[in-house]
Short mmCIF file of C-alpha atoms and ligand atoms in Angstrom, two decimals:
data_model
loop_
_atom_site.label_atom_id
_atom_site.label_comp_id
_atom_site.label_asym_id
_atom_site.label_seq_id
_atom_site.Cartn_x
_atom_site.Cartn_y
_atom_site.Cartn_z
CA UNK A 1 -16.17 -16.62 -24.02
CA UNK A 2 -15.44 -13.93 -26.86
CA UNK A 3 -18.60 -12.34 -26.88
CA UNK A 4 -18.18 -11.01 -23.36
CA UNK A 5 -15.29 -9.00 -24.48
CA UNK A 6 -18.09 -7.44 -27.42
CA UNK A 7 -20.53 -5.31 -27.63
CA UNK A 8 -22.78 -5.35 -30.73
CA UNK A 9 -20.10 -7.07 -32.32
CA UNK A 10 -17.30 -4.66 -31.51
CA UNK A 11 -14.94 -4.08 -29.59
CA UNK A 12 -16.58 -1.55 -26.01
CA UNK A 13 -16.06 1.98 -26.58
CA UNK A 14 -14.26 1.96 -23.19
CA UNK A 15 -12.44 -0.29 -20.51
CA UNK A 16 -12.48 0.68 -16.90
CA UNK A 17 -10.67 -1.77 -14.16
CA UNK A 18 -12.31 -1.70 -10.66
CA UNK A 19 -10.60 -2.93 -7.69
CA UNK A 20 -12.17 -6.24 -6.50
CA UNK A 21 -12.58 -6.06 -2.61
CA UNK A 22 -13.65 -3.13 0.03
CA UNK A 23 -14.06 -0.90 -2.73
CA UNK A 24 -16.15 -2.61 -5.40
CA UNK A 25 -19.69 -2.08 -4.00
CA UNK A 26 -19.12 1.88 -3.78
CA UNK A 27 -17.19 1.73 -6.94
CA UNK A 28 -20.45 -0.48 -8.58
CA UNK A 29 -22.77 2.27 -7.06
CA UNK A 30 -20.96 5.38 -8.30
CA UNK A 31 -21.33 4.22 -11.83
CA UNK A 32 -24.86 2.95 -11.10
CA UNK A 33 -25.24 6.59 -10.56
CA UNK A 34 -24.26 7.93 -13.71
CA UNK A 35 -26.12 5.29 -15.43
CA UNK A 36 -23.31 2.35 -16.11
CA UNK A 37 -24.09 -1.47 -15.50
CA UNK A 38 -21.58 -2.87 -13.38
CA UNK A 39 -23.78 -4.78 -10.79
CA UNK A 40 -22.07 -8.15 -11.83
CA UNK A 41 -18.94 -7.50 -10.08
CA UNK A 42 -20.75 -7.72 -6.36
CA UNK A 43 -22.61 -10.58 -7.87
CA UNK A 44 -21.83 -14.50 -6.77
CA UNK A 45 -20.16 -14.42 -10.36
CA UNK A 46 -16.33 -15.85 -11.11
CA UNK A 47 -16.24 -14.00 -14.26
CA UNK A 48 -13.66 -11.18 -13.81
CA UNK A 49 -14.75 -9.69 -17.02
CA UNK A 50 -18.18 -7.76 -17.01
CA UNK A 51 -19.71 -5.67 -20.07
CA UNK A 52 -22.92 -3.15 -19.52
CA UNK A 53 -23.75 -3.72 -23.55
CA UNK A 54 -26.54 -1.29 -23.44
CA UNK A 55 -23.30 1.86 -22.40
CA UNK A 56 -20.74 0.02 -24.52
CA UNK A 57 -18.44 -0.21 -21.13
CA UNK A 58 -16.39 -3.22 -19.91
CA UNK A 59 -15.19 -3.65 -16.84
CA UNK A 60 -12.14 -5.57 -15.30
CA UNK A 61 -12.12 -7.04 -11.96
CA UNK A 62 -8.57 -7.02 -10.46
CA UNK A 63 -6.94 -6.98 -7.45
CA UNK A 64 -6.68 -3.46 -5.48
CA UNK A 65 -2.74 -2.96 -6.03
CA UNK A 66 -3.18 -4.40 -10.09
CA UNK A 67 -5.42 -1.47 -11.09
CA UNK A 68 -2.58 0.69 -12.38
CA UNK A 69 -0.85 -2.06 -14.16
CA UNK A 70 -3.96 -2.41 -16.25
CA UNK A 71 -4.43 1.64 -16.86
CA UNK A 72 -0.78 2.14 -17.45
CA UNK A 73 -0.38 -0.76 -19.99
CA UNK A 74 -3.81 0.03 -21.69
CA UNK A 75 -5.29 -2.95 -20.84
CA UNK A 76 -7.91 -0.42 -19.29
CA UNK A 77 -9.15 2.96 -20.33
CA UNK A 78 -9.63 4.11 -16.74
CA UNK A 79 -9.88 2.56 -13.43
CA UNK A 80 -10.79 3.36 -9.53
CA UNK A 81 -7.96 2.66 -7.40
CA UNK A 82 -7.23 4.14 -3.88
CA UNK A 83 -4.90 6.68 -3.43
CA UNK A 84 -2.69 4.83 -0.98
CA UNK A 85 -2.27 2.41 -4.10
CA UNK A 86 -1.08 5.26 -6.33
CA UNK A 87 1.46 6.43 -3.67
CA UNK A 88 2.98 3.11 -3.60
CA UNK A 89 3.17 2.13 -7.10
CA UNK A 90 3.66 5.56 -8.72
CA UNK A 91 2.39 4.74 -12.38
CA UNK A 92 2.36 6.16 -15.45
CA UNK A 93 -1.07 6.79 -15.16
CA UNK A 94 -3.33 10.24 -15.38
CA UNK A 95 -5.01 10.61 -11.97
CA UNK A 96 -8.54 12.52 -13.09
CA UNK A 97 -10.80 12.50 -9.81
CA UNK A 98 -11.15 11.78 -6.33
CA UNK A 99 -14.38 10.01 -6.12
CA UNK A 100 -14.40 10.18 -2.39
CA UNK A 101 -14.98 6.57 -1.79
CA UNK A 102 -13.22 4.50 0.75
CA UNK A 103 -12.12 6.87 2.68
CA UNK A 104 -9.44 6.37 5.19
CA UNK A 105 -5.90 7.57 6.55
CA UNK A 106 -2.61 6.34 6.18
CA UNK A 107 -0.98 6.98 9.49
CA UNK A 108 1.87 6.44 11.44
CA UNK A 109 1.02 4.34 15.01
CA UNK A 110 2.99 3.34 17.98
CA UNK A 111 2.46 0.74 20.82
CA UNK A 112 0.31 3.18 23.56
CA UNK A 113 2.67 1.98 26.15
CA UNK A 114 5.55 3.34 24.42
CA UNK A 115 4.77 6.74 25.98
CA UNK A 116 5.38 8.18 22.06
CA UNK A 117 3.12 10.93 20.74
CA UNK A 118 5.06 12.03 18.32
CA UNK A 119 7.33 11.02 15.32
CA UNK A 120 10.35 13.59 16.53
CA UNK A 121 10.23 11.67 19.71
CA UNK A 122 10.67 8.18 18.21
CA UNK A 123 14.56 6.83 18.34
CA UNK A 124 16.60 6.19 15.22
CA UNK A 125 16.35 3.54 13.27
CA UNK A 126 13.05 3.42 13.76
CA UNK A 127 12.08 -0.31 12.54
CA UNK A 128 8.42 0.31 10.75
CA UNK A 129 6.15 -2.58 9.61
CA UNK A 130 4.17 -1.64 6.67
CA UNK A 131 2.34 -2.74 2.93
CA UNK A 132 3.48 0.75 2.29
CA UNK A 133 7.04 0.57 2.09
CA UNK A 134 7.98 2.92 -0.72
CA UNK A 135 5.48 5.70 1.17
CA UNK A 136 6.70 5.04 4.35
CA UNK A 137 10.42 5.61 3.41
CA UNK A 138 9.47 9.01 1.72
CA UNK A 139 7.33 9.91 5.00
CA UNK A 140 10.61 9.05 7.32
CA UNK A 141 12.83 11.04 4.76
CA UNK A 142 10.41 13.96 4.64
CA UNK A 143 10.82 14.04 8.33
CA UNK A 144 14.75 13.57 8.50
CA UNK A 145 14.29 10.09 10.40
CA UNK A 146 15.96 6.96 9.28
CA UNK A 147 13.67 4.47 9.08
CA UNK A 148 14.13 0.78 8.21
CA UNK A 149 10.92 -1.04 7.14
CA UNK A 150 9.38 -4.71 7.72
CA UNK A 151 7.51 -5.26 4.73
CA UNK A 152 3.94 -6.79 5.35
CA UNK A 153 0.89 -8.04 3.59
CA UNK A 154 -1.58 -7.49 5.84
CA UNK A 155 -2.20 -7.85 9.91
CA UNK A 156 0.10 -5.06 9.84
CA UNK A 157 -0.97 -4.20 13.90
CA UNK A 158 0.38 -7.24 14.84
CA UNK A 159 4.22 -6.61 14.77
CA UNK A 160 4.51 -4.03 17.22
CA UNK A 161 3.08 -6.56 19.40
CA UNK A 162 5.42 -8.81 19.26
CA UNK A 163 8.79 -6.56 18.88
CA UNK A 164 8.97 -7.39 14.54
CA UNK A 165 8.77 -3.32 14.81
CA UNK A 166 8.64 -0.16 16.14
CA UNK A 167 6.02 1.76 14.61
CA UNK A 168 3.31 0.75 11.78
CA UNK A 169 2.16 2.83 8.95
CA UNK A 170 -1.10 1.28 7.62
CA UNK A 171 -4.78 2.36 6.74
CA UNK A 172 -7.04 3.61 9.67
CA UNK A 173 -10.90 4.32 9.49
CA UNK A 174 -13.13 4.26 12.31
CA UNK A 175 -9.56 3.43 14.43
CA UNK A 176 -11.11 0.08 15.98
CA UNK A 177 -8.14 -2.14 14.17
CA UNK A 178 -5.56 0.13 16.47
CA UNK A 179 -7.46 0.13 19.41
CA UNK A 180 -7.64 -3.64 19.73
CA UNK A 181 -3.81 -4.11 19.27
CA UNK A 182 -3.02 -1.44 21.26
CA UNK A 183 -1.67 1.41 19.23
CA UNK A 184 -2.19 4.80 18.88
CA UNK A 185 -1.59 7.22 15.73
CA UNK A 186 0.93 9.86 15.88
CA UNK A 187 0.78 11.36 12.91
CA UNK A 188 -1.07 11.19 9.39
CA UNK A 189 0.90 10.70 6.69
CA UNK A 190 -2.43 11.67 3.66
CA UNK A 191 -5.14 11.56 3.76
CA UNK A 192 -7.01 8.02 1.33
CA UNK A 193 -9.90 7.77 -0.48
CA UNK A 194 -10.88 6.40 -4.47
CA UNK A 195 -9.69 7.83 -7.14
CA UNK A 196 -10.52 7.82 -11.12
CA UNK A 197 -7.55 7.34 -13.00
CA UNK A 198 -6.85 6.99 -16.98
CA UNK A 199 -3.89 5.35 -19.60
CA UNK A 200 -2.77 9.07 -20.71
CA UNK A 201 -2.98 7.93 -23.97
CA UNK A 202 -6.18 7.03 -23.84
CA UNK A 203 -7.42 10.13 -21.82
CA UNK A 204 -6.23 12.19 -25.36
CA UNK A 205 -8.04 9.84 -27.54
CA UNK A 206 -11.19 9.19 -25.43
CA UNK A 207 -10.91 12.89 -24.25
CA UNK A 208 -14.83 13.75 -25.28
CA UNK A 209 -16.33 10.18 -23.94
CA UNK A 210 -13.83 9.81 -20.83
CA UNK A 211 -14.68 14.18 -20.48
CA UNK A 212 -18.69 13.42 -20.03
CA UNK A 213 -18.59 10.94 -17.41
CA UNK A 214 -15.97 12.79 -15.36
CA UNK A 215 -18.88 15.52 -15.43
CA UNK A 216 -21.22 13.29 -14.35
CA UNK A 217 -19.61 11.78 -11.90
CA UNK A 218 -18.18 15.09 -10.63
CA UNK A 219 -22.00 16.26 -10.32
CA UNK A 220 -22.76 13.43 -8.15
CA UNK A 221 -20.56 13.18 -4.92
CA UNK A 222 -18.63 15.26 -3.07
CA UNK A 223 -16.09 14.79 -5.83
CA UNK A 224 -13.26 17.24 -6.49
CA UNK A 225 -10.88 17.34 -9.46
CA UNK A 226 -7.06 16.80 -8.81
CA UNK A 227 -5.63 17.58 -11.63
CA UNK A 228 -6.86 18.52 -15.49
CA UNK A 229 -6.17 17.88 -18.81
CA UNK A 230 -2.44 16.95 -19.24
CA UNK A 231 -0.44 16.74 -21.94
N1 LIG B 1 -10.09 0.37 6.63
C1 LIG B 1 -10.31 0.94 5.47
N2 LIG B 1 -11.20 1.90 5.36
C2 LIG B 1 -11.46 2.50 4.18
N3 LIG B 1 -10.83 2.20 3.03
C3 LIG B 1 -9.94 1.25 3.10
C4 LIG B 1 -9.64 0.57 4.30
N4 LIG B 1 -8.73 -0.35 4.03
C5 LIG B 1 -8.50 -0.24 2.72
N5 LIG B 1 -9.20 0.74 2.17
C6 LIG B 1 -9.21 1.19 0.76
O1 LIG B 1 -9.73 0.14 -0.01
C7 LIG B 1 -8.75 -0.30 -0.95
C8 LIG B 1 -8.90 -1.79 -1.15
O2 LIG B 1 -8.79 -2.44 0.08
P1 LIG B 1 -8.95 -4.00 0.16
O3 LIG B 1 -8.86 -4.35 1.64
O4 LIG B 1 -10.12 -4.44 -0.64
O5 LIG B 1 -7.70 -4.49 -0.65
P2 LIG B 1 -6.31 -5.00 -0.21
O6 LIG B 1 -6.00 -4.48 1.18
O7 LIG B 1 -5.34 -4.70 -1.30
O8 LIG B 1 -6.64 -6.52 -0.04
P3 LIG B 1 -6.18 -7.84 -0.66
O9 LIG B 1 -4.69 -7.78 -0.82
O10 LIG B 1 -6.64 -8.74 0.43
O11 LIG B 1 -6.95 -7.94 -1.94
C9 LIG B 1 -7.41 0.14 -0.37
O12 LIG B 1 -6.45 0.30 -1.38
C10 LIG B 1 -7.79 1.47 0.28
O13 LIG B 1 -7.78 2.51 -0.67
O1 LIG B 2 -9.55 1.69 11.43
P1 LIG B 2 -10.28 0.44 11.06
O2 LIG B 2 -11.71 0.74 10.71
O3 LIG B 2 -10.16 -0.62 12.10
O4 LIG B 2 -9.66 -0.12 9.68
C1 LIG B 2 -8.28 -0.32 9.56
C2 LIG B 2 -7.94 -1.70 9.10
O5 LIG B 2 -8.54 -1.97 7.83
C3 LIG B 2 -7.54 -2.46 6.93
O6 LIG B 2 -7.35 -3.81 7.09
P2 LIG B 2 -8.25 -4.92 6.42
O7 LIG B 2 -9.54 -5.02 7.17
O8 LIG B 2 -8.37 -4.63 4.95
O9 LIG B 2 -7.39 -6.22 6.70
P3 LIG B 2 -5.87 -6.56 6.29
O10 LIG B 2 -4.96 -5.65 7.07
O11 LIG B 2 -5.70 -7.99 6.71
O12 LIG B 2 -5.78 -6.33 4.79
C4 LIG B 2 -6.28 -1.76 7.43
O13 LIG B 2 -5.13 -2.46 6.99
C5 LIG B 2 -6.44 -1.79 8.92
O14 LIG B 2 -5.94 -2.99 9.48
#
């Protein structure tokens, strides 16, 4: 439908891409809170294209680990991505806020029974199943341990459990996912949680529109800012 992508006939003043999953209902509330429309995404809707005409603001529904694609190739103004995401990918993107959102740790866990507590008492190669690989590697390195990594998509617990690895690095919250495999973290590698970022090109040309609701957002939540202006 064209007129979805419109508003009053032109084109919306700006594009933000949400992640579609765990994050979109806090995401959808945030900007409820500083007065943007974007109640469609949690809705029973298919449309992955949703416009609050009133703000002149569209938003993008994509998967979690697509947000940057969209910010860095301008297909988006902005977005909210987690941080974990970021780490991984590493786009050309500006990252303007932590919106402190699904927050989590990434951390490093081994099999209880394994009598580990610590990553400098783990044996090289240690064989790590992850979604993180690119993160986990850097973690290992930044500890001087080689590390070789079974790349997951998801039921990362499960390969300690039966020998695909050694150790997991993966997401942790209230700890209950470890618990019920039978692992136990070690050591966190950062610390997660939602983050605002922008197409740098856009953040210069935007600056005074994409400026205002950073300010309003950042008088909301416990929000901090994690980097300025660049460029
Ligand atoms: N257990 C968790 N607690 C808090 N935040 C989490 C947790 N797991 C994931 N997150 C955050 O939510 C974001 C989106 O997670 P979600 O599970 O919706 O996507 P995903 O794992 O990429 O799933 P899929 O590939 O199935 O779409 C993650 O990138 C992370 O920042
Ligand atoms: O500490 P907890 O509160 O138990 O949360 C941690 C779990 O949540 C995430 O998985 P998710 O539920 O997204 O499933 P997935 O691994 O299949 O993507 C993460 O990958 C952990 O498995």
């Amino acid at each position: 439908m064209a007129s979805i992508d419109m508003h009053h006939g032109q084109a919306p003043d700006l594009t933000i891409a949400l992640p579609k999953g765990r994050l979109t209902s806090e995401a959808v509330a945030l900007l409820g809170q500083v007065g943007l429309d974007a109640s469609a995404a949690v809705g029973a809707s298919r449309d992955l294209v949703t416009l609050d005409h009133g703000a002149g603001v569209r938003f993008l529904l994509a998967k979690p680990f697509d947000v940057p694609t969209f910010v860095a190739a301008g297909a988006a103004d902005l977005g909210i991505v987690g941080k974990d995401v970021l780490m991984e990918v590493e786009p050309a993107v500006v990252e303007l806020l932590d919106l402190g959102i699904g927050r989590c740790r990434m951390q490093v866990a081994v099999p209880e029974g394994s009598g580990v507590r610590g990553v400098e008492e783990m044996e090289a190669p240690v064989r790590v199943a992850t979604r993180y690989p690119r993160a986990t590697l850097a973690y290992f390195q930044s500890v001087g341990l080689p590390a070789q990594v079974v790349r997951l998509d998801g039921s990362i617990e499960l390969a300690p459990r039966v020998g695909l690895a050694d150790a997991i690095v993966d997401l942790v919250q209230t700890g209950r996912t470890l618990e019920a495999n039978g692992l136990v973290a070690i050591s966190t590698i950062a610390e997660i949680s939602g983050r605002l970022i922008a197409n740098p090109v856009r953040w210069k040309l935007k600056y005074d529109r994409i400026a205002r609701l950073i300010s309003e957002m950042r008088g909301l939540v416990p929000v901090r800012p994690v980097r300025g202006r660049e460029g």
